[in-house]
Every structure is written in structure tokens, then in C-alpha cells.
CSV table of C-alpha atoms in Angstrom, one decimal:
chain,number,residue,atom,x,y,z
Y,11,MET,CA,34.0,-50.1,-18.5
Y,12,ASN,CA,32.8,-53.4,-20.0
Y,13,LYS,CA,33.7,-55.2,-16.9
Y,14,VAL,CA,31.6,-52.9,-14.7
Y,15,ILE,CA,28.6,-53.4,-16.9
Y,16,GLN,CA,29.0,-57.1,-17.0
Y,17,ASN,CA,29.2,-57.2,-13.2
Y,18,ALA,CA,25.8,-55.4,-13.2
Y,19,GLY,CA,24.3,-58.2,-15.3
Y,20,LEU,CA,24.0,-56.0,-18.3
Y,21,SER,CA,25.9,-55.4,-21.6
Y,22,TYR,CA,26.5,-52.1,-23.3
Y,23,VAL,CA,28.8,-52.0,-26.3
Y,24,PRO,CA,30.1,-48.5,-27.2
Y,25,PRO,CA,29.7,-47.6,-30.9
Y,26,VAL,CA,32.7,-48.2,-33.1
Y,27,THR,CA,34.5,-45.0,-34.1
Y,28,GLN,CA,37.5,-44.0,-36.2
Y,29,LYS,CA,38.6,-41.4,-33.6
Y,30,THR,CA,41.9,-42.0,-32.0
Y,31,HIS,CA,40.8,-40.4,-28.7
Y,32,GLN,CA,37.2,-41.0,-27.7
Y,33,THR,CA,35.4,-38.5,-25.6
Y,34,ILE,CA,32.7,-39.6,-23.1
Y,35,GLU,CA,30.1,-38.2,-25.6
Y,36,ASP,CA,31.5,-40.6,-28.2
Y,37,ILE,CA,31.1,-43.5,-25.8
Y,38,PHE,CA,27.6,-42.5,-24.6
Y,39,SER,CA,25.4,-41.1,-27.4
Y,40,VAL,CA,22.7,-40.3,-24.8
Y,41,ILE,CA,24.7,-37.3,-23.8
Y,42,ASN,CA,26.1,-36.4,-27.3
Y,43,PRO,CA,25.4,-32.7,-27.9
Y,44,ASP,CA,25.6,-33.2,-31.6
Y,45,MET,CA,22.4,-35.2,-31.6
Y,46,ASP,CA,19.3,-33.0,-32.2
Y,47,ASN,CA,16.2,-33.4,-30.0
Y,48,GLU,CA,14.1,-35.2,-32.6
Y,49,GLU,CA,16.8,-37.8,-33.3
Y,50,TRP,CA,17.3,-38.2,-29.5
Y,51,LYS,CA,13.6,-38.8,-28.9
Y,52,GLU,CA,13.4,-41.2,-31.9
Y,53,ARG,CA,16.2,-43.3,-30.4
Y,54,PHE,CA,15.6,-43.1,-26.7
Y,55,VAL,CA,11.9,-42.5,-26.1
Y,56,SER,CA,9.4,-45.4,-26.3
Y,57,SER,CA,7.1,-45.3,-29.3
Y,58,GLY,CA,4.0,-45.9,-27.2
Y,59,ILE,CA,4.0,-42.6,-25.3
Y,60,LYS,CA,4.9,-40.5,-28.4
Y,61,CYS,CA,1.3,-40.4,-29.5
Y,62,LYS,CA,0.5,-38.4,-26.3
Y,63,GLU,CA,-2.9,-40.0,-26.0
Y,64,TYR,CA,-2.4,-40.7,-22.4
Y,65,ASP,CA,-5.7,-42.5,-21.7
Y,66,LEU,CA,-4.6,-45.1,-24.2
Y,67,CYS,CA,-0.9,-45.5,-23.3
Y,68,ILE,CA,-1.1,-45.2,-19.5
Y,69,ASP,CA,-2.7,-47.6,-17.0
Y,70,GLU,CA,-3.6,-47.3,-13.4
Y,71,LEU,CA,-1.9,-49.8,-11.1
Y,72,GLY,CA,-4.3,-51.9,-9.0
Y,73,HIS,CA,-8.0,-51.0,-8.7
Y,74,LYS,CA,-8.9,-48.4,-11.3
Y,75,GLY,CA,-9.9,-45.1,-9.9
Y,76,PHE,CA,-8.4,-45.9,-6.5
Y,77,SER,CA,-4.6,-46.1,-6.5
Y,78,ASN,CA,-3.6,-42.9,-8.3
Y,79,ILE,CA,-0.5,-44.7,-9.3
Y,80,PHE,CA,-0.1,-44.5,-13.1
Y,81,THR,CA,2.2,-46.6,-15.2
Y,82,GLY,CA,3.3,-46.9,-18.8
Y,83,HIS,CA,6.3,-47.3,-21.1
Y,84,LEU,CA,8.6,-44.3,-21.4
Y,85,LEU,CA,12.2,-45.1,-22.5
Y,86,THR,CA,13.9,-47.6,-24.8
Y,87,LYS,CA,16.2,-50.3,-23.6
Y,88,GLU,CA,19.1,-48.5,-25.3
Y,89,PHE,CA,18.5,-45.5,-23.1
Y,90,CYS,CA,18.4,-47.6,-20.0
Y,91,LYS,CA,21.6,-49.5,-20.8
Y,92,GLN,CA,23.4,-46.2,-21.5
Y,93,ALA,CA,22.2,-44.5,-18.4
Y,94,ILE,CA,23.4,-47.3,-16.2
Y,95,ALA,CA,26.7,-47.6,-18.0
Y,96,LEU,CA,27.3,-43.9,-17.8
Y,97,ALA,CA,26.6,-43.8,-14.1
Y,98,GLU,CA,28.9,-46.8,-13.4
Y,99,TYR,CA,31.6,-45.4,-15.8
Y,100,LYS,CA,31.6,-42.0,-13.9
Y,101,ASN,CA,31.4,-43.8,-10.5
Y,102,ILE,CA,30.5,-40.7,-8.5
Y,103,TRP,CA,27.8,-42.3,-6.4
Y,104,THR,CA,26.7,-40.5,-3.2
Y,105,THR,CA,25.1,-41.9,-0.1
Y,106,ASP,CA,24.2,-38.8,1.9
Y,107,ARG,CA,22.4,-36.3,-0.4
Y,108,HIS,CA,19.1,-36.8,1.3
Y,109,GLU,CA,19.0,-36.0,5.0
Y,110,ASN,CA,16.2,-38.3,6.2
Y,111,TYR,CA,16.1,-41.2,3.6
Y,112,PRO,CA,19.4,-41.2,1.8
Y,113,THR,CA,20.0,-43.5,-1.2
Y,114,THR,CA,23.0,-44.6,-3.2
Y,115,ASP,CA,22.5,-42.3,-6.1
Y,116,VAL,CA,23.9,-39.7,-8.5
Y,117,LEU,CA,22.2,-36.6,-9.9
Y,118,ILE,CA,21.9,-36.9,-13.6
Y,119,GLY,CA,23.1,-33.4,-13.9
Y,120,ASP,CA,26.5,-34.8,-12.7
Y,121,LEU,CA,26.3,-37.2,-15.6
Y,122,GLY,CA,25.7,-34.5,-18.2
Y,123,LEU,CA,22.2,-35.7,-18.8
Y,124,ASN,CA,19.8,-33.4,-16.9
Y,125,ALA,CA,19.1,-30.7,-19.5
Y,126,THR,CA,18.4,-33.2,-22.3
Y,127,TYR,CA,16.2,-35.4,-20.0
Y,128,GLU,CA,14.3,-32.4,-18.7
Y,129,SER,CA,13.5,-31.1,-22.2
Y,130,ASN,CA,13.0,-34.3,-24.2
Y,131,VAL,CA,11.3,-36.5,-21.6
Y,132,LEU,CA,9.9,-34.7,-18.6
Y,133,ARG,CA,8.6,-31.5,-20.3
Y,134,GLU,CA,7.6,-33.3,-23.5
Y,135,TYR,CA,5.8,-36.3,-22.0
Y,136,ILE,CA,5.7,-36.7,-18.2
Y,137,TYR,CA,4.5,-33.2,-17.1
Y,138,PRO,CA,1.7,-33.2,-19.7
Y,139,ALA,CA,0.8,-36.8,-18.8
Y,140,ALA,CA,0.5,-36.0,-15.1
Y,141,LYS,CA,-1.5,-32.9,-15.7
Y,142,HIS,CA,-3.9,-34.9,-17.9
Y,143,MET,CA,-4.2,-38.0,-15.6
Y,144,TRP,CA,-4.8,-36.0,-12.5
Y,145,ASN,CA,-6.8,-33.2,-14.1
Y,146,LEU,CA,-4.5,-30.6,-12.6
Y,147,GLU,CA,-5.6,-27.0,-13.0
Y,148,GLY,CA,-3.6,-23.8,-13.1
Y,149,LYS,CA,-0.6,-22.5,-14.9
Y,150,GLU,CA,1.7,-23.8,-12.3
Y,151,TRP,CA,1.2,-27.3,-13.7
Y,152,ASP,CA,2.2,-26.3,-17.3
Y,153,SER,CA,5.4,-27.9,-18.4
Y,154,GLU,CA,7.3,-24.6,-18.5
Y,155,ASN,CA,6.5,-23.9,-14.9
Y,156,LEU,CA,7.6,-27.2,-13.5
Y,157,CYS,CA,11.1,-28.5,-12.5
Y,158,SER,CA,12.5,-31.7,-11.3
Y,159,GLU,CA,15.4,-33.1,-9.2
Y,160,THR,CA,16.3,-36.2,-11.1
Y,161,PHE,CA,18.7,-38.8,-9.9
Y,162,LEU,CA,19.7,-42.4,-10.7
Y,163,VAL,CA,19.6,-44.9,-7.7
Y,164,LYS,CA,21.0,-48.4,-7.3
Y,165,TYR,CA,20.0,-51.0,-4.7
Y,166,ARG,CA,22.1,-54.1,-4.0
Y,167,PRO,CA,22.2,-56.7,-1.2
Y,168,GLU,CA,25.8,-56.0,-0.1
Y,169,ALA,CA,25.2,-52.2,0.3
Y,170,GLN,CA,21.8,-50.5,0.3
Y,171,ALA,CA,19.3,-53.2,-0.4
Y,172,HIS,CA,16.1,-51.3,0.5
Y,173,LEU,CA,14.7,-47.9,1.5
Y,174,SER,CA,12.3,-47.5,4.5
Y,175,LEU,CA,8.8,-46.2,4.2
Y,176,HIS,CA,8.8,-42.4,3.5
Y,177,HIS,CA,7.2,-39.5,1.6
Y,178,ASP,CA,9.0,-37.7,-1.2
Y,179,SER,CA,10.0,-34.0,-1.3
Y,180,SER,CA,7.7,-33.6,-4.4
Y,181,GLN,CA,4.2,-32.9,-5.5
Y,182,TYR,CA,4.5,-36.0,-7.6
Y,183,THR,CA,7.3,-38.4,-8.5
Y,184,CYS,CA,8.2,-40.3,-11.6
Y,185,VAL,CA,10.1,-43.5,-11.2
Y,186,VAL,CA,11.6,-45.3,-14.3
Y,187,ALA,CA,12.8,-48.9,-14.1
Y,188,LEU,CA,16.1,-49.2,-15.8
Y,189,ASN,CA,16.7,-52.9,-15.6
Y,190,GLU,CA,15.2,-56.3,-14.5
Y,191,GLU,CA,18.4,-58.2,-13.7
Y,192,PHE,CA,17.7,-58.6,-10.0
Y,193,GLU,CA,15.6,-60.5,-7.5
Y,194,GLY,CA,13.3,-58.9,-4.9
Y,195,GLY,CA,13.0,-55.1,-5.1
Y,196,GLY,CA,10.1,-53.0,-6.2
Y,197,THR,CA,8.3,-49.9,-4.8
Y,198,PHE,CA,5.8,-50.8,-2.1
Y,199,PHE,CA,2.9,-48.4,-1.5
Y,200,HIS,CA,1.8,-48.8,2.1
Y,201,ARG,CA,-1.8,-47.5,2.1
Y,202,GLN,CA,-2.6,-48.9,-1.4
Y,203,LYS,CA,-0.9,-52.3,-0.6
Y,204,LEU,CA,0.6,-52.4,-4.1
Y,205,VAL,CA,4.0,-53.2,-5.4
Y,206,SER,CA,5.4,-51.6,-8.6
Y,207,LYS,CA,8.3,-53.3,-10.2
Y,208,GLY,CA,8.0,-52.6,-13.9
Y,209,LYS,CA,9.7,-53.7,-17.1
Y,210,THR,CA,12.8,-52.0,-18.4
Y,211,GLY,CA,11.9,-48.5,-19.5
Y,212,SER,CA,8.5,-48.4,-17.8
Y,213,PHE,CA,7.5,-45.6,-15.4
Y,214,THR,CA,5.2,-45.0,-12.5
Y,215,LEU,CA,3.7,-41.6,-11.5
Y,216,HIS,CA,2.5,-41.2,-8.0
Y,217,PRO,CA,1.8,-38.3,-5.5
Y,218,GLY,CA,4.8,-37.5,-3.4
Y,219,GLN,CA,3.2,-36.7,-0.1
Y,220,ILE,CA,0.3,-37.4,2.3
Y,221,THR,CA,-1.4,-40.3,0.6
Y,222,HIS,CA,1.4,-42.3,-1.0
Y,223,ARG,CA,3.9,-43.3,1.7
Y,224,HIS,CA,6.1,-45.9,0.1
Y,225,GLY,CA,9.5,-47.7,0.3
Y,226,ALA,CA,11.8,-49.8,-1.7
Y,227,LYS,CA,11.6,-53.6,-1.0
Y,228,PRO,CA,14.9,-55.4,-0.4
Y,229,VAL,CA,16.9,-56.6,-3.4
Y,230,THR,CA,18.1,-60.1,-2.6
Y,231,SER,CA,20.4,-60.6,-5.6
Y,232,GLY,CA,21.7,-58.5,-8.5
Y,233,ILE,CA,21.5,-54.7,-8.7
Y,234,ARG,CA,18.3,-52.7,-9.2
Y,235,TYR,CA,18.6,-49.4,-11.0
Y,236,VAL,CA,15.9,-46.8,-11.1
Y,237,LEU,CA,15.7,-43.2,-12.4
Y,238,ILE,CA,13.7,-40.9,-10.1
Y,239,SER,CA,12.3,-37.4,-10.7
Y,240,PHE,CA,10.9,-35.3,-7.8
Y,241,VAL,CA,8.5,-32.9,-9.6
Y,242,ASN,CA,7.5,-29.5,-8.1
Y,243,PRO,CA,6.1,-26.2,-9.5
Y,244,MET,CA,8.9,-23.7,-9.8
Y,245,THR,CA,7.1,-21.2,-7.5
Y,246,GLU,CA,7.3,-23.7,-4.7
Y,247,VAL,CA,11.0,-24.3,-5.2
Y,248,GLU,CA,11.7,-20.6,-5.3
Y,249,ASN,CA,9.6,-19.9,-2.2
Y,250,TYR,CA,11.5,-22.7,-0.4
Y,251,LYS,CA,14.9,-21.2,-1.4
Y,252,VAL,CA,13.7,-17.8,-0.1
Y,253,SER,CA,12.4,-19.2,3.2
Y,254,VAL,CA,15.7,-21.1,3.8
Y,255,LYS,CA,17.7,-18.0,3.0
Y,256,GLU,CA,15.7,-15.9,5.5
Y,257,CYS,CA,16.1,-18.4,8.4
């Protein structure tokens, strides 16, 4: 495992344990079920966003009041290191999950991380932040009525270096930068003429459709890792499942 992480330009050292046989939860505390939610958030969520005073801890990218691309700091470097290490350790990357604009990615549910991330990060901070920043009205925007498809993506020159301009299958999208050990890269927003690259653990929120067509600029060296959540009201997801079933 250490060799894989070193090849990615990163270093994650698993904790020392007296156990003879380590489980994957021993190696990666980010998925350790014995860690309670408060301890998890203390260790892996950035201190800045914990105050939940979103006007103070979130900025708008580019010209204020125009871009509707919001950014702030969300996760600790420790979370980011472990998420990348876990994905490389499991090595179950896919390249064909999305029909139109596929990425080299893995669902965090397949990493054993989805329920914890949904509860401790998205529902606790991101869903309320989006509702506040965009002044979203209606119960469908409450945290308990939203759900996400969250996946970890990697871009590298020798495989998939970029992603063409596209819209997302979401009402809004949260993108977390997991590392900075690469050159090139970043999310380019076509209409806004802005590029979001971000420091490790920082996030961007942007509308998924209509106004915010975007793409991933080519990575020229290193590997770029990002964690992406497509956010939709549960009612829309359920209606889509019904319509597909009836076709």
C-alpha cells in the first residue's frame, strides 16, 4: 500500500496497532465503525465550516453575486490522504459508470465510506450551506430530503487527463479537492470563464445544469484526485426510478 501512495506523490502511514491481523478498518480510521460521529467530525472536518456561519466561511468564486460558484474549506488533510489511500488500496476503479461523460472513478459506497460521509459531511454541512447560499425554499431542500451520488475521481496524463465540457446529473454539485500534487487540472466553467482548482480539503458548490457547463482541464503531470457529490431531492430520484421502470 505504501508504494501505491508514494507513486501518487502522497504519504499515508497507517496507525501502529498491536493486532496480529489488521482489518481494513484498522488501516483506515476514516471507515472505522467504532469511531462515533463527533470524534469523526473532530478529526476529519475542517474547523472553519463547523461554525455553520456560512456567510463568514464561504466565498463566491470570481465576481461576487455573479458566478454562483461557492468555495470554502471542508475536510482535513488527514481525511484527504486516507480517502485517496483507501481508493488506491481497494483498486476497484471503473471507467464506464457514466454513459455520456465517464470518468475514472469509484463510488465511495464501494469503499465503505458513503453512509458516514452522507451523515457527517453532506447532511451536516453541505446541504445546509447550499440551502443558505442560494436561498432555497421548500422542504425538498432540507437535509433529510436530499441524497447524493458521491464518487472519487482521478485524472492522470497517461490515462484520463481531462473531461470534456458537460452538465451534471444533479441540481447542484459539490467538488472537494483531495490533493495538490499535480500540474494542470482544475474545473473550468465555460460561461463564467472561471477555473476552480482549490487547496487540499477545499470544496466548490455549483449548479449542476443549464447555467454551469464545465469540464476538467488536462492534468499534465502527477495525479489529480477529487471527491464529487451529485445532489438531488429524493423526490426527483424516486420519480426518475419510477419513470425508468415504466419505460
